Amino acid sequence: MSQSFTYPSPIGLIQIDCNSQAVSRIHFVEHECEKTDIEPELEDLIVRQLDDYFRGRLFHFNLPISPEGTDFQKKVWKELKTISYGQSVSYLELALRLGDKNLVRAVGNANSKNPLPIIVPCHRVIGSNKKLVGYAGGLWRKKWLLRHELEFRPYSNELF
């Protein structure tokens, strides 16, 4: 049974969907959803980590997640979690990390289907020309997230 609540973030309302004890989906919404019975401990953990992320104090999420997708999509999403806070990689680089430059389109498709944006940081993937391309939440949100991480990252390298 799906449990949901809305989180008010600096980049708009975010609906958090959970199943039993894990986050299954995050999506940007225009209106608050009707809150359902979610485990209070899980909700507190999610809210605390999102609050810390948006305050520039959390650099890696440690939440129980259970995204639904194909084996390939899950492989891409797992690789997304290895991209450090404040860093970015190209779709080509991500494909190469997965072992085949010819996977670049499949990687882009899997990235666009990521059900856990922000927590699984698909916003950290950019075009090979360092341009911002593709983000289900809108390019303005991707730009905001990248700039936010650039501002608060604990080290100094060029982002893009």
CSV table of C-alpha atoms in Angstrom, one decimal:
chain,number,residue,atom,x,y,z
A,1,MET,CA,0.0,0.0,0.0
A,2,SER,CA,1.4,3.4,-1.0
A,3,GLN,CA,1.8,6.1,1.6
A,4,SER,CA,2.3,9.7,0.6
A,5,PHE,CA,3.1,13.1,1.9
A,6,THR,CA,4.1,16.5,0.4
A,7,TYR,CA,7.4,18.2,1.3
A,8,PRO,CA,7.7,22.0,0.6
A,9,SER,CA,11.1,22.5,-0.9
A,10,PRO,CA,12.9,25.6,-2.2
A,11,ILE,CA,12.2,24.2,-5.7
A,12,GLY,CA,8.6,23.5,-5.3
A,13,LEU,CA,6.3,21.0,-3.7
A,14,ILE,CA,7.6,17.4,-3.7
A,15,GLN,CA,5.4,14.4,-3.2
A,16,ILE,CA,7.1,11.5,-1.5
A,17,ASP,CA,5.6,8.1,-2.0
A,18,CYS,CA,6.6,5.2,0.2
A,19,ASN,CA,5.8,1.5,0.4
A,20,SER,CA,6.0,-0.1,3.8
A,21,GLN,CA,9.5,1.1,5.0
A,22,ALA,CA,11.1,2.7,1.9
A,23,VAL,CA,10.8,5.6,-0.4
A,24,SER,CA,9.5,4.4,-3.8
A,25,ARG,CA,8.9,7.6,-5.7
A,26,ILE,CA,9.5,11.3,-5.6
A,27,HIS,CA,7.9,13.8,-7.9
A,28,PHE,CA,7.3,17.5,-8.3
A,29,VAL,CA,3.7,18.5,-7.9
A,30,GLU,CA,1.6,21.7,-8.1
A,31,HIS,CA,-0.6,21.0,-5.1
A,32,GLU,CA,-0.2,19.2,-1.8
A,33,CYS,CA,-1.3,15.6,-1.8
A,34,GLU,CA,-3.6,14.2,0.8
A,35,LYS,CA,-1.3,12.7,3.4
A,36,THR,CA,-1.8,9.0,4.0
A,37,ASP,CA,-0.7,7.0,7.0
A,38,ILE,CA,3.1,6.9,6.7
A,39,GLU,CA,5.4,5.5,9.4
A,40,PRO,CA,6.3,8.6,11.5
A,41,GLU,CA,9.9,7.5,11.9
A,42,LEU,CA,10.3,7.1,8.1
A,43,GLU,CA,8.6,10.5,7.5
A,44,ASP,CA,10.9,12.2,10.1
A,45,LEU,CA,14.0,10.6,8.5
A,46,ILE,CA,13.0,11.7,5.0
A,47,VAL,CA,12.1,15.3,6.1
A,48,ARG,CA,15.3,15.6,8.3
A,49,GLN,CA,17.5,14.5,5.4
A,50,LEU,CA,15.8,16.7,2.8
A,51,ASP,CA,15.9,19.7,5.2
A,52,ASP,CA,19.6,19.1,5.7
A,53,TYR,CA,20.2,18.7,2.0
A,54,PHE,CA,18.5,22.0,1.1
A,55,ARG,CA,20.4,23.7,4.0
A,56,GLY,CA,23.6,22.6,2.4
A,57,ARG,CA,24.5,20.2,5.3
A,58,LEU,CA,23.8,16.8,3.7
A,59,PHE,CA,26.0,15.6,0.9
A,60,HIS,CA,24.7,12.0,0.6
A,61,PHE,CA,21.3,10.6,1.3
A,62,ASN,CA,21.0,7.6,3.5
A,63,LEU,CA,17.4,6.6,3.1
A,64,PRO,CA,15.8,3.2,2.5
A,65,ILE,CA,14.7,3.2,-1.1
A,66,SER,CA,12.9,0.8,-3.4
A,67,PRO,CA,12.6,2.2,-6.9
A,68,GLU,CA,10.7,0.2,-9.5
A,69,GLY,CA,12.4,-0.3,-12.8
A,70,THR,CA,14.2,-2.7,-15.2
A,71,ASP,CA,17.5,-4.3,-14.2
A,72,PHE,CA,19.3,-1.9,-16.6
A,73,GLN,CA,17.5,1.1,-15.1
A,74,LYS,CA,18.4,0.0,-11.6
A,75,LYS,CA,22.1,-0.4,-12.7
A,76,VAL,CA,22.1,3.2,-14.0
A,77,TRP,CA,20.4,4.5,-10.9
A,78,LYS,CA,23.0,2.7,-8.7
A,79,GLU,CA,25.8,4.4,-10.7
A,80,LEU,CA,24.1,7.8,-10.3
A,81,LYS,CA,24.5,7.4,-6.6
A,82,THR,CA,28.3,7.3,-7.0
A,83,ILE,CA,28.4,10.8,-8.5
A,84,SER,CA,29.7,13.0,-5.7
A,85,TYR,CA,27.9,16.0,-4.4
A,86,GLY,CA,28.8,19.1,-6.3
A,87,GLN,CA,30.2,17.1,-9.3
A,88,SER,CA,28.7,16.3,-12.6
A,89,VAL,CA,29.3,13.7,-15.4
A,90,SER,CA,28.2,13.5,-19.0
A,91,TYR,CA,25.8,10.9,-20.3
A,92,LEU,CA,28.7,9.5,-22.3
A,93,GLU,CA,30.9,9.3,-19.2
A,94,LEU,CA,28.1,7.5,-17.4
A,95,ALA,CA,27.7,5.0,-20.3
A,96,LEU,CA,31.5,4.4,-20.2
A,97,ARG,CA,31.3,3.7,-16.5
A,98,LEU,CA,28.7,1.1,-17.3
A,99,GLY,CA,31.1,-0.4,-19.8
A,100,ASP,CA,29.9,0.7,-23.2
A,101,LYS,CA,29.9,4.1,-24.9
A,102,ASN,CA,27.1,2.8,-27.2
A,103,LEU,CA,24.8,2.8,-24.1
A,104,VAL,CA,24.6,6.6,-24.0
A,105,ARG,CA,21.0,6.8,-25.3
A,106,ALA,CA,19.9,4.0,-23.0
A,107,VAL,CA,21.6,5.7,-20.1
A,108,GLY,CA,19.8,8.9,-20.9
A,109,ASN,CA,16.5,7.1,-21.1
A,110,ALA,CA,17.1,5.3,-17.8
A,111,ASN,CA,18.2,8.6,-16.2
A,112,SER,CA,14.9,10.3,-17.4
A,113,LYS,CA,12.9,7.5,-15.7
A,114,ASN,CA,14.6,7.9,-12.3
A,115,PRO,CA,11.7,7.7,-9.8
A,116,LEU,CA,13.8,9.2,-7.0
A,117,PRO,CA,15.2,12.6,-8.2
A,118,ILE,CA,17.4,14.4,-5.7
A,119,ILE,CA,18.0,11.3,-3.6
A,120,VAL,CA,19.3,9.4,-6.7
A,121,PRO,CA,21.0,12.4,-8.2
A,122,CYS,CA,20.1,12.3,-11.9
A,123,HIS,CA,20.5,16.1,-11.9
A,124,ARG,CA,24.3,15.6,-11.8
A,125,VAL,CA,24.3,14.3,-15.4
A,126,ILE,CA,24.9,16.9,-18.1
A,127,GLY,CA,25.6,16.9,-21.8
A,128,SER,CA,29.1,16.2,-23.2
A,129,ASN,CA,29.3,19.8,-24.2
A,130,LYS,CA,28.7,20.8,-20.5
A,131,LYS,CA,25.2,22.0,-21.3
A,132,LEU,CA,22.2,21.3,-19.1
A,133,VAL,CA,20.0,18.9,-20.9
A,134,GLY,CA,17.0,16.8,-19.8
A,135,TYR,CA,15.4,16.9,-16.4
A,136,ALA,CA,11.9,15.6,-15.7
A,137,GLY,CA,11.5,18.3,-13.0
A,138,GLY,CA,12.4,21.0,-15.5
A,139,LEU,CA,15.8,22.4,-16.4
A,140,TRP,CA,15.4,25.3,-14.0
A,141,ARG,CA,15.3,22.9,-11.1
A,142,LYS,CA,18.3,21.0,-12.5
A,143,LYS,CA,20.2,24.3,-12.7
A,144,TRP,CA,19.1,25.3,-9.2
A,145,LEU,CA,20.2,21.9,-7.7
A,146,LEU,CA,23.6,22.1,-9.4
A,147,ARG,CA,24.2,25.6,-8.3
A,148,HIS,CA,23.1,24.7,-4.8
A,149,GLU,CA,25.6,21.9,-4.6
A,150,LEU,CA,28.3,24.1,-6.1
A,151,GLU,CA,27.7,26.6,-3.3
A,152,PHE,CA,27.7,24.2,-0.5
A,153,ARG,CA,30.1,21.5,-1.6
A,154,PRO,CA,32.9,20.7,0.8
A,155,TYR,CA,35.7,21.0,-1.9
A,156,SER,CA,36.4,23.2,-4.9
A,157,ASN,CA,36.4,21.9,-8.5
A,158,GLU,CA,34.6,23.3,-11.5
A,159,LEU,CA,31.1,22.0,-11.9
A,160,PHE,CA,30.4,22.9,-15.5
